[in-house]
CSV table of C-alpha atoms in Angstrom, one decimal:
chain,number,residue,atom,x,y,z
A,1,UNK,CA,0.6,2.6,14.5
A,2,UNK,CA,4.2,3.6,15.1
A,3,UNK,CA,5.9,6.1,12.9
A,4,UNK,CA,8.8,5.0,10.7
A,5,UNK,CA,11.8,6.9,9.3
A,6,UNK,CA,13.6,5.9,6.1
A,7,UNK,CA,16.3,7.5,4.1
A,8,UNK,CA,14.8,9.2,1.0
A,9,UNK,CA,17.1,7.5,-1.5
A,10,UNK,CA,19.8,4.9,-1.8
A,11,UNK,CA,22.0,3.5,-4.7
A,12,UNK,CA,23.2,0.0,-5.1
A,13,UNK,CA,25.4,-1.7,-7.6
A,14,UNK,CA,23.8,-4.5,-9.6
A,15,UNK,CA,24.6,-7.9,-8.1
A,16,UNK,CA,25.5,-6.5,-4.7
A,17,UNK,CA,23.4,-6.7,-1.6
A,18,UNK,CA,21.0,-3.8,-1.0
A,19,UNK,CA,20.5,-3.0,2.7
A,20,UNK,CA,17.5,-0.7,3.3
A,21,UNK,CA,17.2,0.7,6.9
A,22,UNK,CA,14.1,1.7,8.8
A,23,UNK,CA,13.8,3.3,12.2
A,24,UNK,CA,10.7,2.6,14.3
A,25,UNK,CA,11.8,3.7,17.7
A,26,UNK,CA,8.2,4.0,19.1
A,27,UNK,CA,7.2,0.5,18.0
A,28,UNK,CA,4.9,-1.4,20.4
A,29,UNK,CA,5.3,-5.0,21.4
A,30,UNK,CA,2.5,-6.2,19.3
A,31,UNK,CA,3.3,-4.2,16.1
A,32,UNK,CA,4.6,-6.0,13.1
A,33,UNK,CA,7.1,-4.6,10.6
A,34,UNK,CA,6.0,-4.8,7.0
A,35,UNK,CA,7.9,-4.0,3.8
A,36,UNK,CA,6.4,-3.2,0.5
A,37,UNK,CA,7.8,-1.9,-2.7
A,38,UNK,CA,6.4,0.1,-5.6
A,39,UNK,CA,7.9,-0.1,-9.1
A,40,UNK,CA,7.3,3.0,-11.2
A,41,UNK,CA,3.6,3.8,-10.4
A,42,UNK,CA,2.6,0.2,-10.3
A,43,UNK,CA,0.5,-1.0,-7.4
A,44,UNK,CA,2.7,-1.6,-4.3
A,45,UNK,CA,3.8,-5.2,-3.8
A,46,UNK,CA,4.2,-7.0,-0.5
A,47,UNK,CA,7.8,-8.2,0.2
A,48,UNK,CA,8.1,-9.5,3.8
A,49,UNK,CA,7.0,-8.9,7.4
A,50,UNK,CA,8.1,-9.9,10.9
A,51,UNK,CA,7.6,-9.3,14.6
A,52,UNK,CA,10.7,-10.2,16.5
A,53,UNK,CA,12.7,-12.8,14.6
A,54,UNK,CA,14.6,-12.4,11.4
A,55,UNK,CA,12.7,-13.5,8.4
A,56,UNK,CA,13.6,-14.7,4.9
A,57,UNK,CA,11.7,-15.5,1.8
A,58,UNK,CA,12.4,-15.8,-1.9
A,59,UNK,CA,12.5,-12.0,-2.3
A,60,UNK,CA,14.4,-10.7,0.7
A,61,UNK,CA,15.5,-11.0,4.3
A,62,UNK,CA,14.3,-8.9,7.2
A,63,UNK,CA,16.6,-8.2,10.1
A,64,UNK,CA,14.9,-6.7,13.2
A,65,UNK,CA,17.2,-5.5,16.0
A,66,UNK,CA,16.8,-7.0,19.4
A,67,UNK,CA,15.2,-3.9,20.9
A,68,UNK,CA,12.9,-3.8,17.7
A,69,UNK,CA,13.6,-0.1,17.3
A,70,UNK,CA,15.0,-0.6,13.8
A,71,UNK,CA,15.0,-3.1,11.0
A,72,UNK,CA,16.9,-3.7,7.7
A,73,UNK,CA,15.5,-5.1,4.5
A,74,UNK,CA,18.1,-7.0,2.6
A,75,UNK,CA,17.9,-7.8,-1.2
A,76,UNK,CA,20.8,-10.2,-1.4
A,77,UNK,CA,21.7,-9.8,-5.1
A,78,UNK,CA,20.1,-6.6,-6.4
A,79,UNK,CA,19.1,-6.4,-10.1
A,80,UNK,CA,18.0,-3.5,-12.2
A,81,UNK,CA,14.4,-4.7,-11.7
A,82,UNK,CA,14.7,-4.0,-8.0
A,83,UNK,CA,14.8,-0.3,-8.7
A,84,UNK,CA,11.7,0.9,-6.8
A,85,UNK,CA,10.4,2.8,-3.8
A,86,UNK,CA,10.5,0.7,-0.7
A,87,UNK,CA,8.1,1.3,2.2
A,88,UNK,CA,8.5,0.2,5.8
A,89,UNK,CA,5.3,0.1,7.8
A,90,UNK,CA,4.5,-1.0,11.3
A,91,UNK,CA,1.0,-2.2,12.1
A,92,UNK,CA,-0.7,-3.6,15.2
A,93,UNK,CA,-3.3,-6.3,15.1
A,94,UNK,CA,-6.8,-4.9,15.4
A,95,UNK,CA,-5.7,-1.4,16.5
A,96,UNK,CA,-7.3,1.2,14.2
A,97,UNK,CA,-7.5,-2.0,12.2
A,98,UNK,CA,-8.7,-0.5,9.0
A,99,UNK,CA,-6.4,2.5,8.8
A,100,UNK,CA,-3.2,2.0,6.8
A,101,UNK,CA,-0.4,4.6,6.5
A,102,UNK,CA,2.4,4.5,4.0
A,103,UNK,CA,5.3,6.9,4.6
A,104,UNK,CA,7.5,8.4,1.9
A,105,UNK,CA,9.7,5.3,1.6
A,106,UNK,CA,13.2,4.9,0.2
A,107,UNK,CA,13.8,5.2,-3.5
A,108,UNK,CA,16.4,2.5,-4.3
A,109,UNK,CA,18.2,2.8,-7.6
A,110,UNK,CA,20.2,-0.2,-8.8
A,111,UNK,CA,22.9,0.8,-11.1
A,112,UNK,CA,24.7,-1.4,-13.7
B,1,UNK,CA,-5.1,-16.1,-10.7
B,2,UNK,CA,-5.5,-14.1,-7.5
B,3,UNK,CA,-5.8,-10.5,-8.3
B,4,UNK,CA,-7.3,-7.1,-7.7
B,5,UNK,CA,-8.7,-5.4,-10.8
B,6,UNK,CA,-9.6,-1.8,-11.3
B,7,UNK,CA,-11.5,-0.1,-14.1
B,8,UNK,CA,-10.9,2.1,-15.9
B,9,UNK,CA,-7.1,2.2,-15.9
B,10,UNK,CA,-7.1,5.7,-17.4
B,11,UNK,CA,-9.8,8.3,-17.3
B,12,UNK,CA,-10.1,11.9,-18.4
B,13,UNK,CA,-13.2,13.8,-17.3
B,14,UNK,CA,-14.4,17.3,-16.7
B,15,UNK,CA,-15.2,19.1,-13.4
B,16,UNK,CA,-18.6,18.1,-11.9
B,17,UNK,CA,-19.2,15.0,-14.0
B,18,UNK,CA,-19.9,12.1,-11.7
B,19,UNK,CA,-17.7,9.0,-12.1
B,20,UNK,CA,-17.2,5.6,-10.6
B,21,UNK,CA,-13.9,3.7,-10.5
B,22,UNK,CA,-14.6,0.0,-9.9
B,23,UNK,CA,-12.5,-2.4,-7.8
B,24,UNK,CA,-12.9,-6.1,-7.6
B,25,UNK,CA,-10.9,-8.9,-5.9
B,26,UNK,CA,-11.2,-12.6,-6.4
B,27,UNK,CA,-9.6,-13.7,-3.2
B,28,UNK,CA,-12.6,-13.6,-0.9
B,29,UNK,CA,-10.8,-10.9,1.2
B,30,UNK,CA,-12.7,-9.2,3.9
B,31,UNK,CA,-10.8,-5.9,3.9
B,32,UNK,CA,-10.6,-3.5,1.0
B,33,UNK,CA,-9.2,0.0,0.8
B,34,UNK,CA,-8.7,2.9,-1.6
B,35,UNK,CA,-5.6,5.1,-1.8
B,36,UNK,CA,-4.6,8.1,-3.8
B,37,UNK,CA,-1.0,8.9,-4.7
B,38,UNK,CA,0.3,12.3,-5.6
B,39,UNK,CA,3.8,13.4,-6.3
B,40,UNK,CA,5.6,14.3,-3.1
B,41,UNK,CA,2.7,13.1,-0.9
B,42,UNK,CA,3.0,9.4,-1.1
B,43,UNK,CA,0.1,7.0,-0.6
B,44,UNK,CA,-2.8,8.4,1.3
B,45,UNK,CA,-5.8,6.3,2.4
B,46,UNK,CA,-9.2,7.5,1.2
B,47,UNK,CA,-11.7,4.9,2.6
B,48,UNK,CA,-11.6,1.4,3.7
B,49,UNK,CA,-14.0,-1.4,4.4
B,50,UNK,CA,-13.7,-4.1,7.0
B,51,UNK,CA,-16.5,-6.2,5.4
B,52,UNK,CA,-19.8,-6.0,3.5
B,53,UNK,CA,-21.7,-2.8,4.5
B,54,UNK,CA,-18.9,-1.7,6.8
B,55,UNK,CA,-16.9,1.3,5.6
B,56,UNK,CA,-14.9,4.0,7.3
B,57,UNK,CA,-12.9,7.1,6.4
B,58,UNK,CA,-9.2,7.1,5.9
B,59,UNK,CA,-7.0,10.2,5.9
B,60,UNK,CA,-8.4,12.0,2.9
B,61,UNK,CA,-12.1,11.1,2.4
B,62,UNK,CA,-13.4,14.5,1.3
B,63,UNK,CA,-15.0,14.4,-2.1
B,64,UNK,CA,-15.3,10.7,-2.3
B,65,UNK,CA,-17.9,8.0,-1.6
B,66,UNK,CA,-17.7,4.3,-1.4
B,67,UNK,CA,-20.0,1.3,-1.0
B,68,UNK,CA,-19.5,-2.3,-0.1
B,69,UNK,CA,-22.6,-4.2,-1.1
B,70,UNK,CA,-20.7,-7.4,-2.1
B,71,UNK,CA,-17.6,-8.8,-0.6
B,72,UNK,CA,-15.6,-8.8,-3.9
B,73,UNK,CA,-16.5,-5.2,-5.0
B,74,UNK,CA,-15.6,-1.8,-3.6
B,75,UNK,CA,-16.3,1.0,-6.0
B,76,UNK,CA,-15.0,4.5,-5.5
B,77,UNK,CA,-17.4,7.3,-6.4
B,78,UNK,CA,-16.6,10.9,-7.2
B,79,UNK,CA,-20.0,12.6,-7.3
B,80,UNK,CA,-18.6,16.0,-8.4
B,81,UNK,CA,-15.0,15.6,-9.4
B,82,UNK,CA,-12.7,18.6,-9.1
B,83,UNK,CA,-9.2,19.2,-10.6
B,84,UNK,CA,-7.6,18.6,-7.2
B,85,UNK,CA,-8.8,15.0,-7.4
B,86,UNK,CA,-6.5,14.4,-10.4
B,87,UNK,CA,-4.3,11.6,-9.1
B,88,UNK,CA,-3.3,8.0,-9.3
B,89,UNK,CA,-5.7,5.8,-7.4
B,90,UNK,CA,-5.1,2.3,-6.0
B,91,UNK,CA,-7.4,-0.3,-4.6
B,92,UNK,CA,-6.2,-2.9,-2.2
B,93,UNK,CA,-7.5,-5.9,-0.4
B,94,UNK,CA,-6.4,-8.3,2.4
B,95,UNK,CA,-7.8,-11.3,4.1
B,96,UNK,CA,-8.2,-9.5,7.4
B,97,UNK,CA,-6.6,-6.8,9.5
B,98,UNK,CA,-5.2,-9.0,12.3
B,99,UNK,CA,-1.7,-7.8,11.7
B,100,UNK,CA,-0.9,-11.0,9.9
B,101,UNK,CA,-2.4,-10.0,6.7
B,102,UNK,CA,-0.7,-8.5,3.7
B,103,UNK,CA,-2.4,-6.1,1.3
B,104,UNK,CA,-2.7,-6.9,-2.4
B,105,UNK,CA,-2.9,-3.9,-4.7
B,106,UNK,CA,-4.6,-3.3,-8.0
B,107,UNK,CA,-2.7,-1.9,-11.0
B,108,UNK,CA,-3.9,1.7,-10.4
B,109,UNK,CA,-6.3,4.1,-12.1
B,110,UNK,CA,-4.9,7.4,-13.5
B,111,UNK,CA,-7.5,10.1,-13.3
B,112,UNK,CA,-7.3,13.6,-14.9
B,113,UNK,CA,-10.0,16.1,-14.0
B,114,UNK,CA,-10.1,19.1,-16.3
């Protein structure tokens, strides 16, 4: 699986959009980009994933650059409850299929 | 309700006293995995299982055992716990590992080994 690089921390004002970047310059053509978050020692929670196209669900939007070397997770209207560690992961289907690596993630702090 | 459950949620034990942390999922998922989380080291995978009777090592398997006799259960066994196994443990499951799947995590088990 490709390695990812995320900033260690970010702040965001409540009600504003939070844009969390992730670099995955060595991503392969069949690797998906996944985002999870972990709120204060709770179990990580899946947010969204994508391959090439931008994706949106009720929680967030995922923007993947055309060359797929980076992506951005967007929380459109951040709330205090969005304060968490956000993990960006890339995974390929059926390649070391069982192994799963979470990096250090980005600690997002949403401030009033 | 679809969920992954872990028991116990908190455990204090002493060095060398065998213990088991249970993990159960009710989603008929094929894949299950155990992670430990330590300050500054993030989530590290201990063991995973692709299906019943199929298990393999993750990144930090030393000192741990697992078994997968039933699809829904994936217990983590510490035969002789040591203080360096004090950690927060998470179990996770997913439908498969095709790249389409997402992992569902349990609430965590906080273990202190004295």
